Coordinates of C-alpha atoms in Angstrom, one line a residue:
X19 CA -78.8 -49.3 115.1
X20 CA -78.2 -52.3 116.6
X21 CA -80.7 -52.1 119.5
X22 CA -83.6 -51.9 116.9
X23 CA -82.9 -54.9 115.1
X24 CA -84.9 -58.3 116.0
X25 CA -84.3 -61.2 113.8
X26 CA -87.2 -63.4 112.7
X27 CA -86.9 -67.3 112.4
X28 CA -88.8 -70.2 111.1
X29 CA -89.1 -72.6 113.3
X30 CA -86.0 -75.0 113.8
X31 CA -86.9 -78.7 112.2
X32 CA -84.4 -81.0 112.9
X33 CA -85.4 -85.1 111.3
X34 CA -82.8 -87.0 112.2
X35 CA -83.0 -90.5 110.5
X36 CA -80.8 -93.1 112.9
X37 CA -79.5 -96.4 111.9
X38 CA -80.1 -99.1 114.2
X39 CA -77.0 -100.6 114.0
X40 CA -75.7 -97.1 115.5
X41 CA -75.2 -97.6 119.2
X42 CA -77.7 -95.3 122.0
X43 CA -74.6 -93.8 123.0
X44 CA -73.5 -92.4 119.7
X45 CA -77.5 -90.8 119.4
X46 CA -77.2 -88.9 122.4
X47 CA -73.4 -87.4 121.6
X48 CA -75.1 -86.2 118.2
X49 CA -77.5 -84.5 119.7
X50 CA -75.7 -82.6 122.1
X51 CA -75.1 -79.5 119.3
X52 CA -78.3 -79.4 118.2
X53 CA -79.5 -79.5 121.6
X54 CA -77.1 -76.6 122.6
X55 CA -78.5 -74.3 119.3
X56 CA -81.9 -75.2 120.1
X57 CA -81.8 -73.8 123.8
X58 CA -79.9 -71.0 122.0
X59 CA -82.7 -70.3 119.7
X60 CA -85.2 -70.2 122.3
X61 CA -83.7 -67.9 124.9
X62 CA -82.7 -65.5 122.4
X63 CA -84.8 -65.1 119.2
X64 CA -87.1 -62.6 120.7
X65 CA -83.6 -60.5 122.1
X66 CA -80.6 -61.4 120.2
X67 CA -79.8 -58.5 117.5
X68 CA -78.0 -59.7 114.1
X69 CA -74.6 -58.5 113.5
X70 CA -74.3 -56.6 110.4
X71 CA -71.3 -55.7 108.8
X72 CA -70.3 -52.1 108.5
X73 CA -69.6 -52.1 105.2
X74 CA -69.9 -49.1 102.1
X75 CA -72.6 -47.4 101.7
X76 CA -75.0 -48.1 104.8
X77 CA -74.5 -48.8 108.5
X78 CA -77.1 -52.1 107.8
X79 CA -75.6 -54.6 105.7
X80 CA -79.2 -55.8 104.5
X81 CA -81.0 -55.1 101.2
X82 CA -84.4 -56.2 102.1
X83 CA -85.6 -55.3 105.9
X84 CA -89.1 -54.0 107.7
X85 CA -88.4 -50.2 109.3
X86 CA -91.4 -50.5 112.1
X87 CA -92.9 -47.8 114.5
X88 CA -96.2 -46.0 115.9
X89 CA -95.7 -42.9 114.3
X90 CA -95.4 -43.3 110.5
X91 CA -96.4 -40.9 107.9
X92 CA -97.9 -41.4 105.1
X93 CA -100.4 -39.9 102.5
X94 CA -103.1 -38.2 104.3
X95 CA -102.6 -39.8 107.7
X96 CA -100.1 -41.2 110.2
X97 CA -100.4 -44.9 111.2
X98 CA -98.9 -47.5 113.2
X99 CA -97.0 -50.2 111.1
X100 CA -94.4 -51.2 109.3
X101 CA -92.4 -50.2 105.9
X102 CA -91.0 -53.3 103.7
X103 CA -87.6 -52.1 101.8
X104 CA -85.8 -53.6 99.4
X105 CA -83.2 -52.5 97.1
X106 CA -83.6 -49.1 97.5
X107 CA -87.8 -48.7 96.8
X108 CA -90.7 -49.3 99.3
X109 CA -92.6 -52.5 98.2
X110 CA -95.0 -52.5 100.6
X111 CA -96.9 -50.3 103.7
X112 CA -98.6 -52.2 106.1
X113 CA -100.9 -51.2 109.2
X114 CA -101.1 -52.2 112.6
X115 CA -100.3 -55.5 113.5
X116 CA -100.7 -56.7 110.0
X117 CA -96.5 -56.5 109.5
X118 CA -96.1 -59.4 111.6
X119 CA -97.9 -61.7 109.3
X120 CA -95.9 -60.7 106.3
X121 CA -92.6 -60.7 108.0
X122 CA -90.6 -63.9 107.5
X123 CA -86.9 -64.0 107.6
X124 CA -86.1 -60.7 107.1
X125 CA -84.7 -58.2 109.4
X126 CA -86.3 -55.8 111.2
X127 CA -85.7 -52.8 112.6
X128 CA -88.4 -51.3 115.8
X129 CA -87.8 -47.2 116.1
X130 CA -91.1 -47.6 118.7
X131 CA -92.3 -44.6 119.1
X132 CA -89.8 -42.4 117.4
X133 CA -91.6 -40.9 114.1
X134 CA -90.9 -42.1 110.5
X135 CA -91.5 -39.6 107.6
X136 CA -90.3 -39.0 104.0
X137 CA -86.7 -38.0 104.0
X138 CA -86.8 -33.7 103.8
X139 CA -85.8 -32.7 100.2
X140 CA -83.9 -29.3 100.2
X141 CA -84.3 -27.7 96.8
X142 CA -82.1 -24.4 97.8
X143 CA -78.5 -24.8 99.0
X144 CA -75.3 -23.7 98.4
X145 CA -72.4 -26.1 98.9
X146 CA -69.9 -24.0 97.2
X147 CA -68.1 -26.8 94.9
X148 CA -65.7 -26.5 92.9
X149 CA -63.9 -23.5 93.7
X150 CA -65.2 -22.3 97.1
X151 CA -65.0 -25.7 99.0
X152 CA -63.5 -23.6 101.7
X153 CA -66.7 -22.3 102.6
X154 CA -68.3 -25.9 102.6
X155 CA -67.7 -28.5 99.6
X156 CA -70.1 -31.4 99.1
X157 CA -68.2 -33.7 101.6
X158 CA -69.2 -31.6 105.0
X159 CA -72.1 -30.3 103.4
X160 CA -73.6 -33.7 102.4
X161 CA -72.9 -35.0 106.0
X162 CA -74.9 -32.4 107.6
X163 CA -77.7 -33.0 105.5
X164 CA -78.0 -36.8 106.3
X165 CA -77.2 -35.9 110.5
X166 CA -80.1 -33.2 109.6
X167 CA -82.9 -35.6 108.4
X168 CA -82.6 -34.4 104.6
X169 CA -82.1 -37.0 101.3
X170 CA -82.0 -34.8 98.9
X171 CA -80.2 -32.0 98.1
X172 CA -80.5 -29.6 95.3
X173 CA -77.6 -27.7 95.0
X174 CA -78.0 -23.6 93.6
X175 CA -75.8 -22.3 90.6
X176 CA -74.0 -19.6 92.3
X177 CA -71.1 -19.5 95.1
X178 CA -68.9 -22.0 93.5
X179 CA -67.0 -21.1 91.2
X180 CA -67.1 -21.2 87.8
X181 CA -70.6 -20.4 88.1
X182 CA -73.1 -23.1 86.7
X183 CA -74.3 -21.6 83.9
X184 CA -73.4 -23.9 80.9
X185 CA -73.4 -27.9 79.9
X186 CA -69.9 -27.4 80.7
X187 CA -69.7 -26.0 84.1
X188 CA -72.6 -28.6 85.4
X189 CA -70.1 -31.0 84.7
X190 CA -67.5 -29.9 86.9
X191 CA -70.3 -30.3 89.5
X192 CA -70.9 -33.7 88.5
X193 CA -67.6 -35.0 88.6
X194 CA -67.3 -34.0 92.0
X195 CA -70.7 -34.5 93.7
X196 CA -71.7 -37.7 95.6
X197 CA -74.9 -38.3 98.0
X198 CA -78.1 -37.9 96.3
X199 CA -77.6 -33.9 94.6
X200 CA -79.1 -32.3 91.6
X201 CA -78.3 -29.1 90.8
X202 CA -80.0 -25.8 89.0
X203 CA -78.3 -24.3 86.7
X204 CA -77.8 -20.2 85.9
X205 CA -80.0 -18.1 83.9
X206 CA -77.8 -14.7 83.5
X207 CA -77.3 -12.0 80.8
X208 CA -75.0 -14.2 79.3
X209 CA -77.1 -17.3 78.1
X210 CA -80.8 -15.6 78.7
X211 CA -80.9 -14.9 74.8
X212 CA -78.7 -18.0 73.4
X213 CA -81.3 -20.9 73.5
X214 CA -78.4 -23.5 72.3
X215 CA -76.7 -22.9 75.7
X216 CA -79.7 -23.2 78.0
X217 CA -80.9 -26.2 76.2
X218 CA -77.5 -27.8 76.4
X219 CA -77.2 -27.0 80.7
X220 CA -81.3 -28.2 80.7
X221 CA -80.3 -31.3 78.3
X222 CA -76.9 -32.0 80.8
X223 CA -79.5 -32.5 83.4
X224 CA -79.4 -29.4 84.9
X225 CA -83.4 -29.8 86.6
X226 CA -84.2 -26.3 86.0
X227 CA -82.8 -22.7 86.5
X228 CA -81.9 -19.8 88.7
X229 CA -81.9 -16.1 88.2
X230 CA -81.2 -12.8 90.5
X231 CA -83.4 -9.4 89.9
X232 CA -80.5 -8.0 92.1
X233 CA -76.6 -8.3 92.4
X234 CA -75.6 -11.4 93.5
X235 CA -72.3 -10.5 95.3
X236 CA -70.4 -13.3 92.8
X237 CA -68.7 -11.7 89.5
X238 CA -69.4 -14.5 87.4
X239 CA -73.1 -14.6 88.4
X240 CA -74.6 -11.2 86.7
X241 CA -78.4 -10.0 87.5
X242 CA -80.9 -9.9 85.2
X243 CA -84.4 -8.1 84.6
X244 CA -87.5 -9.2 82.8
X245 CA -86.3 -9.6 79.4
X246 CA -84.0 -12.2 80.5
X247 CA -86.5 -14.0 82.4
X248 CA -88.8 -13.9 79.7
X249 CA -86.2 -15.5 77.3
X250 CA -85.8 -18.1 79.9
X251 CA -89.3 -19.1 80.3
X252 CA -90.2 -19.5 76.7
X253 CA -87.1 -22.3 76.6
X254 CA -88.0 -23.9 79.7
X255 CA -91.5 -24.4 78.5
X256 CA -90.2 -26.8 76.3
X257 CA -88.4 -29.0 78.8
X258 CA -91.6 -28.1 81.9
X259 CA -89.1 -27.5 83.7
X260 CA -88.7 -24.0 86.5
X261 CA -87.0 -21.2 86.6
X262 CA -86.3 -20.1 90.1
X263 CA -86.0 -16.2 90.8
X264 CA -84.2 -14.2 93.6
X265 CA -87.0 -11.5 93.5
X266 CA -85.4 -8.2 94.9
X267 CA -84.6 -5.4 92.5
X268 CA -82.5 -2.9 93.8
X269 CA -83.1 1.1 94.5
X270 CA -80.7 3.3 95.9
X271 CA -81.4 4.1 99.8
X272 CA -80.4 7.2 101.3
X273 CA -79.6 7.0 104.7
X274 CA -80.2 9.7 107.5
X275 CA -77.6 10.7 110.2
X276 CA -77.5 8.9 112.8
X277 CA -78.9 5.9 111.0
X278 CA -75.8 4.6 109.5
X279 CA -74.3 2.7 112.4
X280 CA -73.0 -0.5 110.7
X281 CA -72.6 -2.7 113.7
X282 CA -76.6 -2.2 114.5
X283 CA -79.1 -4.7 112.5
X284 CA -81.7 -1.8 112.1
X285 CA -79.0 -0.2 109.7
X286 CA -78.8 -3.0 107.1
X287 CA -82.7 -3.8 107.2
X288 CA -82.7 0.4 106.0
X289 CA -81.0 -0.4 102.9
X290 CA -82.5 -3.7 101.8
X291 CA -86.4 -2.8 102.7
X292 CA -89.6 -4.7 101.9
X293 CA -90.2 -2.6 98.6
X294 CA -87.2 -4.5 96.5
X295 CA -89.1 -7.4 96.8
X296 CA -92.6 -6.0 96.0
X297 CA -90.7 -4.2 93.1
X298 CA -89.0 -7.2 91.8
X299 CA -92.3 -8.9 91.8
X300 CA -94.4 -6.9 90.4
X301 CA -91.9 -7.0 87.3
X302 CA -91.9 -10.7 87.7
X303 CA -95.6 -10.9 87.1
X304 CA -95.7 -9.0 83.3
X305 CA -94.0 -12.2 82.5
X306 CA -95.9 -15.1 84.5
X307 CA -98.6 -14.7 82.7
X308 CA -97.2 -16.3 79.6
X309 CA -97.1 -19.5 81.6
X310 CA -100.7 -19.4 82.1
X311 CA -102.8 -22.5 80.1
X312 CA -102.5 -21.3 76.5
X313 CA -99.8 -18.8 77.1
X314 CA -96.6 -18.9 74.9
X315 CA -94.5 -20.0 78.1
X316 CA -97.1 -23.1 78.9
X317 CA -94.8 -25.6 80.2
X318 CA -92.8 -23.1 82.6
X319 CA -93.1 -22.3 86.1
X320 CA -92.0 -19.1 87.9
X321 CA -91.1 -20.2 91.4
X322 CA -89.7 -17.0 94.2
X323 CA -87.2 -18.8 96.8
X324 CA -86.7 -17.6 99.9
X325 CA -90.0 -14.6 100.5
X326 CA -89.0 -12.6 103.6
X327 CA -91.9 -9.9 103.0
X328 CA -95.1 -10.9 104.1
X329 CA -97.0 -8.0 103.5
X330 CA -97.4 -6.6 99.4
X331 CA -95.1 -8.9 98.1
X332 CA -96.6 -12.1 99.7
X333 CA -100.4 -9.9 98.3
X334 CA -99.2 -10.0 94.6
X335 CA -98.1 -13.4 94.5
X336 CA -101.3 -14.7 96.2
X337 CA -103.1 -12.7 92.9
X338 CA -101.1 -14.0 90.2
X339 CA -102.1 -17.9 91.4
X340 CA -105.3 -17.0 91.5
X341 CA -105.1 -15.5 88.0
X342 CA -103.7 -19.0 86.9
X343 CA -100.2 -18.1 86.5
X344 CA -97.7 -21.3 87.5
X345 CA -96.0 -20.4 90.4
X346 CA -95.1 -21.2 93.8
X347 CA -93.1 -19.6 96.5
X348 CA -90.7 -20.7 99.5
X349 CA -89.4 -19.3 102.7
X350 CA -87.2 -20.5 105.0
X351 CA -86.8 -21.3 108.4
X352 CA -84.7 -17.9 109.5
X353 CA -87.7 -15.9 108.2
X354 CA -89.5 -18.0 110.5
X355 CA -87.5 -18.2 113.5
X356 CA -85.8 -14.5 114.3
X357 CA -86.9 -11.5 114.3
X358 CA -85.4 -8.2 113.7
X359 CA -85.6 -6.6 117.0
X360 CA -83.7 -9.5 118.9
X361 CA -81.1 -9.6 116.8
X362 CA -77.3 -8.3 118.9
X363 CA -75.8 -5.5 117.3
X364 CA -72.5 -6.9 115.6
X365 CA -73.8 -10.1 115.2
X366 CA -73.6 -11.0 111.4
X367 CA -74.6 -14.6 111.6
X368 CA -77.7 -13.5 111.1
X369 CA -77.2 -11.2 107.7
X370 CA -78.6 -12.7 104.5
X371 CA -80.8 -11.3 101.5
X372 CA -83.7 -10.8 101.8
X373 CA -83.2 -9.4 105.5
X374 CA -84.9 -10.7 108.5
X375 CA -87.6 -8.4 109.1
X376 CA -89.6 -7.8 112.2
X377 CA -92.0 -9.9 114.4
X378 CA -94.7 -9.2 113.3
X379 CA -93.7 -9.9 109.9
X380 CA -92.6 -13.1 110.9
X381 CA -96.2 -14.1 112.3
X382 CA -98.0 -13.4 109.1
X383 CA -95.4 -15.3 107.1
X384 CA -96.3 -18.1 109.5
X385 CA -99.6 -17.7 108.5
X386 CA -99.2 -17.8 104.8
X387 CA -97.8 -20.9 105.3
X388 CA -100.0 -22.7 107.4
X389 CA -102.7 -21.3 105.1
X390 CA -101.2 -22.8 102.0
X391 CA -100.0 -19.3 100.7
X392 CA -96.2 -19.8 100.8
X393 CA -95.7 -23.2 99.2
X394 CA -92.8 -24.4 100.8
X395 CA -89.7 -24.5 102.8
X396 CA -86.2 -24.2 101.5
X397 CA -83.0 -24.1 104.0
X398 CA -81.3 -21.3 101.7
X399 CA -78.0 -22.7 103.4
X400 CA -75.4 -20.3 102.0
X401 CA -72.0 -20.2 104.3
X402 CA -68.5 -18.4 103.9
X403 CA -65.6 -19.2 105.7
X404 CA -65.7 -17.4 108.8
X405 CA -63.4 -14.4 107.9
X406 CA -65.8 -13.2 105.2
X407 CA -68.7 -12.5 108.8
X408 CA -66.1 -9.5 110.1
X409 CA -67.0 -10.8 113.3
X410 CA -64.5 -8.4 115.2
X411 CA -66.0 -5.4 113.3
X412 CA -69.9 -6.5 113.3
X413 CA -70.3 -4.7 110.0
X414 CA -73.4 -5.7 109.0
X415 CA -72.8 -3.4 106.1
X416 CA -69.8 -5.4 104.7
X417 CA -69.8 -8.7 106.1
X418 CA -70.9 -11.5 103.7
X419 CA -74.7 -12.9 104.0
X420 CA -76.0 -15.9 104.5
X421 CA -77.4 -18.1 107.1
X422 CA -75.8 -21.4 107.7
X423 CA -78.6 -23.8 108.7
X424 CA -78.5 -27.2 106.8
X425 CA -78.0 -29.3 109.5
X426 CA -81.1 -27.6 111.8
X427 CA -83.9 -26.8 109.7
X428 CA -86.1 -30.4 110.7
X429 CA -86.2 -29.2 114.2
X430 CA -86.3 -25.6 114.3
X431 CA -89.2 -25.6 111.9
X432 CA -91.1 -27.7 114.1
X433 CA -90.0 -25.8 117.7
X434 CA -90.4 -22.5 116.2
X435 CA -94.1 -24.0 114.7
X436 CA -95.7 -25.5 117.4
X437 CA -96.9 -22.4 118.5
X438 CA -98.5 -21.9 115.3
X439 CA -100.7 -25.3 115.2
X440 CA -97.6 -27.5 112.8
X441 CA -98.1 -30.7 112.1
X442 CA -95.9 -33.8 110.8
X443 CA -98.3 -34.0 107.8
X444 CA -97.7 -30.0 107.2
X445 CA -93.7 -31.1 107.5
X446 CA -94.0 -33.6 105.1
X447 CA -95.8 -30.9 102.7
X448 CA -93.5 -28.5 103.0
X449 CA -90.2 -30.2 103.2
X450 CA -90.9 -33.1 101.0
X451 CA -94.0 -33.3 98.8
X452 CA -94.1 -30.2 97.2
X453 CA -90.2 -29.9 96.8
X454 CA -90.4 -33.2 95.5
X455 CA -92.9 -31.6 92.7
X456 CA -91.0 -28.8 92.3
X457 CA -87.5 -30.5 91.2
X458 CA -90.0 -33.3 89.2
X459 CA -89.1 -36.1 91.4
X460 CA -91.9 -38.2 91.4
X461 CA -90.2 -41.4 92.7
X462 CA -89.1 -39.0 96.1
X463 CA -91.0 -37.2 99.0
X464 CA -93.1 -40.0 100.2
X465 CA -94.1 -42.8 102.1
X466 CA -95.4 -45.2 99.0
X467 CA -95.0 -48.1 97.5
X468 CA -93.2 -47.8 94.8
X469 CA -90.9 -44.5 95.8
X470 CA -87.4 -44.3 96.9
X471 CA -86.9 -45.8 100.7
X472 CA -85.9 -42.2 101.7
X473 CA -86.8 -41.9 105.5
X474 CA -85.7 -40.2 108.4
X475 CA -86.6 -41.3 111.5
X476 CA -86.9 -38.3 114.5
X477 CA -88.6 -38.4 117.8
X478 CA -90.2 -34.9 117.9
X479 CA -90.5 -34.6 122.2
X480 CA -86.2 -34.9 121.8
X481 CA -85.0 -31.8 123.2
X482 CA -81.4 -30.6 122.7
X483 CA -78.8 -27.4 123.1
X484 CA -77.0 -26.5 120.1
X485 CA -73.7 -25.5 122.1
X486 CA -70.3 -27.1 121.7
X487 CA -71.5 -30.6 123.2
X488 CA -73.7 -31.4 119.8
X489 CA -71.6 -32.5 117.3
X490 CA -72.1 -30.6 113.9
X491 CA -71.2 -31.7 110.7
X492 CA -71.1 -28.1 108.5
X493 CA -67.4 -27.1 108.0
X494 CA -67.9 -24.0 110.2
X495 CA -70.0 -24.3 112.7
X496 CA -69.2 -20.8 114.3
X497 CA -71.1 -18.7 111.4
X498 CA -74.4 -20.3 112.3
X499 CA -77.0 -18.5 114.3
X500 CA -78.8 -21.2 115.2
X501 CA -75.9 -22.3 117.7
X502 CA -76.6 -21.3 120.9
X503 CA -80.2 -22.6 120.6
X504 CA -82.7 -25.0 122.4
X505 CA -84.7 -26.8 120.3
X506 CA -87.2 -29.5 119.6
X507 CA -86.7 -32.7 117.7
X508 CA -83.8 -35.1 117.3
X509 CA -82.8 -36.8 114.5
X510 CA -82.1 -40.5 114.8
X511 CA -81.9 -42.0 111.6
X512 CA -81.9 -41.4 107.9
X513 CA -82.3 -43.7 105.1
X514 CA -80.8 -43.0 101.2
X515 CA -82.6 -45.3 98.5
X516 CA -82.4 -47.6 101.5
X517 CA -79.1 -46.7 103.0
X518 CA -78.8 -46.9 106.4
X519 CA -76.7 -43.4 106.2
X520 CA -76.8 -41.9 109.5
X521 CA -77.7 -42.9 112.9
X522 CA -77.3 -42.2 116.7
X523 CA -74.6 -39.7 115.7
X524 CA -72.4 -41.8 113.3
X525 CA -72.5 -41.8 109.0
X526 CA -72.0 -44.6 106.8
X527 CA -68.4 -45.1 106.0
X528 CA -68.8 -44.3 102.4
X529 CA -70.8 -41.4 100.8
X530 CA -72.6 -43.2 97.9
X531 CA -75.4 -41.6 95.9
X532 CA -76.6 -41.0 92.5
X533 CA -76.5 -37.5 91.1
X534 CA -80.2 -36.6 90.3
X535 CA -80.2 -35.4 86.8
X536 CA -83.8 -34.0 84.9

């Protein structure tokens, strides 16, 4: 940090009012200091990098500094300028060379060329506390999101344990959580038809709530079907707040002999195909409709996280928006980055639900969402402790899903996209304006003034290997099959409500935040 920092001075005014009873000798020992800070000034004002302090929450000890560069990102085009912070917000946006005329004694910082954006928000992750911190917890978790470019976190019901499905259980969460997390809470059998409880977890702060059409693999964390989701909708109408649905609905699957190896990739895509998802969606969309304008669930939105299926499913979604139901859709950036047929046999990093289908699967979803179809990007960051992959078996069959990606997802959305035409404004759309919308955070998710100074800085030409020489902050770094990779785009820096929290490889000594509550 300290290499970007230039300090600005007024110019040094020293009147000196002498006596003329005071000898010459006497004037020219008095001015020998002044003379010495005065040559000091000159030869390094332009150089000369302030010292801050190490000290809490930030790695820059000031409150109210200019964050400069080329590359800055902001509403509906990228410009070359400076950002004014102070105390957390933006107060100002200034082009071109117009900074240095409002600059006066603060610091500030020069990332040249490297890119500035709005900080990614990630509105599906699993951190796995309380109860599961063995998998992650919020301290490793939170410091791979700031190494990873991302200021928000919104943290998913399930995986912890108790569950998050009441006022009570949220605030378990909140006692423990630091960094700037908000969490959904759990729409299951449970609650779905007790209104009092829902409203309590919405009222808690719980900023809207999340459902499986399918088992979820946790006890405590039941499926449901449309009449659950129905009863959901019509109470968060009330509160415009969304429900968010893992849209598979399960069928039994026969398999044929000699396609039931467990260790081969082909085998588990058998038994989890496309169809649960157009199944699951199709029932989905008998209850959409009610959030239509004038419909009894007004007020609600339905959105799908993480689509794998780009075909029917992706078809049916695509109708209901143009029928005027409110919904969006994610994906994430394993959809977007493997493919079925490369994947080793044995190797269950990369099992997770929905499955990773084939290539050509994985183009179209690339075009949905450079078309505007899919909404959104979502890490879906779900890890175990590295037992529960059955690495020596390669049972895809049994081996606990999920792909461990928090850290990665800023530049292997943008190596794996720049094939397909991606662009830092369609980053900023995916991973920042539109999540921002979705969690109802209208002070996040851009460069304004007026929003929350949450910024990372990146220089997008940065290439890197993901091998035992990068330093990774997730609590197991062995269960993620992104290592082994080359990509595209470093992260330097990442500002917090203007927190200097991470940069050049080192955190802020203290995780501070403010838990995000609706």
């Amino acid at each position: 940090m300290q290499d970007h920092v230039r300090p600005y001075r007024e110019p040094l005014v020293v009147v000196v009012v002498i006596s003329q009873a005071i000898g010459r000798w006497r004037l020219v020992v008095s001015f020998i200091p002044l003379l010495i800070y005065w040559l000091y000034n000159i030869a390094y004002s332009d150089y000369a990098s302030p010292k801050p302090t190490t000290s809490g929450c930030s790695l820059l000890s000031h409150h109210h500094y200019w964050i400069v560069s080329e590359r800055i990102v902001i509403p509906h085009e990228i410009i070359s300028g400076a950002v004014e912070i102070n105390g957390g917000s933006i107060i100002s946006v200034v082009k071109e060379k117009d900074w240095l005329e409002k600059v006066k004694n603060e610091p500030v910082i020069d990332y040249g060329e490297a890119v500035v954006m709005p900080g990614l928000i990630d509105v599906h992750a699993h951190l796995d506390d309380p109860g599961r911190e063995e998998w992650e917890g919020f301290p490793s978790g939170t410091k791979a999101a700031a190494a990873g470019g991302i200021t928000t976190l919104i943290d998913m019901p399930l995986n912890n344990f108790p569950s998050t499905v009441s006022e009570e259980t949220l605030q378990l969460k909140m006692n423990l959580c630091f960094f700037y997390t908000g969490f959904w809470g759990g729409l299951v059998p449970e609650n779905a038809f007790n209104a009092s409880i829902l409203e309590n977890l919405l009222k808690a702060g719980a900023l809207g709530l999340k459902s499986f059409m399918c088992p979820s693999g946790i006890n405590d964390f039941p499926m449901t079907d449309a009449s659950h989701i129905k009863e959901g909708l019509s109470v968060l109408a009330k509160y415009k707040r969304p429900l968010l649905v893992h849209a598979e609905k399960q069928q039994d699957i026969e398999l044929k002999d000699g396609d039931d190896d467990p260790r081969s990739y082909s085998t588990y895509l058998k038994t989890r195909p496309s169809s649960w998802e157009e199944t699951a969606i199709r029932e989905l969309l008998t209850v959409t409709k009610d959030t239509r304008t004038g419909g009894p669930a007004e007020g609600a939105h339905l959105h799908i996280v993480h689509l794998s299926d780009s075909r029917s499913s992706l078809e049916l979604i695509k109708e209901a928006k143009r029928n005027g139901d409110s919904l969006t859709v994610e994906t994430c950036p394993h959809y977007l980055a493997f493919s079925a047929e490369e994947i080793p046999d044995g190797d269950t990093r990369f099992k997770c639900a929905p499955p990773i289908r084939d290539a050509s699967n994985r183009q179209q979803l690339w075009e949905a969402l450079m078309d505007g179809d899919i909404d959104m990007l979502s890490s879906d960051h779900s890890p175990s402790e590295p037992e529960l992959k059955l690495f020596a078996e390669g049972d895809f069959l049994r081996a606990w899903g999920g792909i461990s990606s928090l850290q990665f997802v800023l530049p292997v959305t943008w190596s794996y996209g720049l094939k397909y035409g991606v662009t830092l404004e369609k980053l900023v759309s995916w991973w920042s304006e539109k999540p921002a919308r979705l969690a109802s955070q209208d002070l996040k998710g851009g460069i304004e003034k007026g929003k929350h100074a949450d910024i990372v800085v990146w220089e997008p030409e940065k290439e890197f290997e993901l091998d035992e020489n990068h330093t990774v902050h997730l609590k197991h770094p062995s269960i993620s099959a992104y290592m082994g990779s080359r990509l595209t785009g470093k992260v330097v820096a990442t500002f917090v409500n203007g927190n200097l929290v991470f940069e050049d490889g080192k955190h802020a000594p203290d995780a501070c935040g403010t838990t995000i509550l609706a």
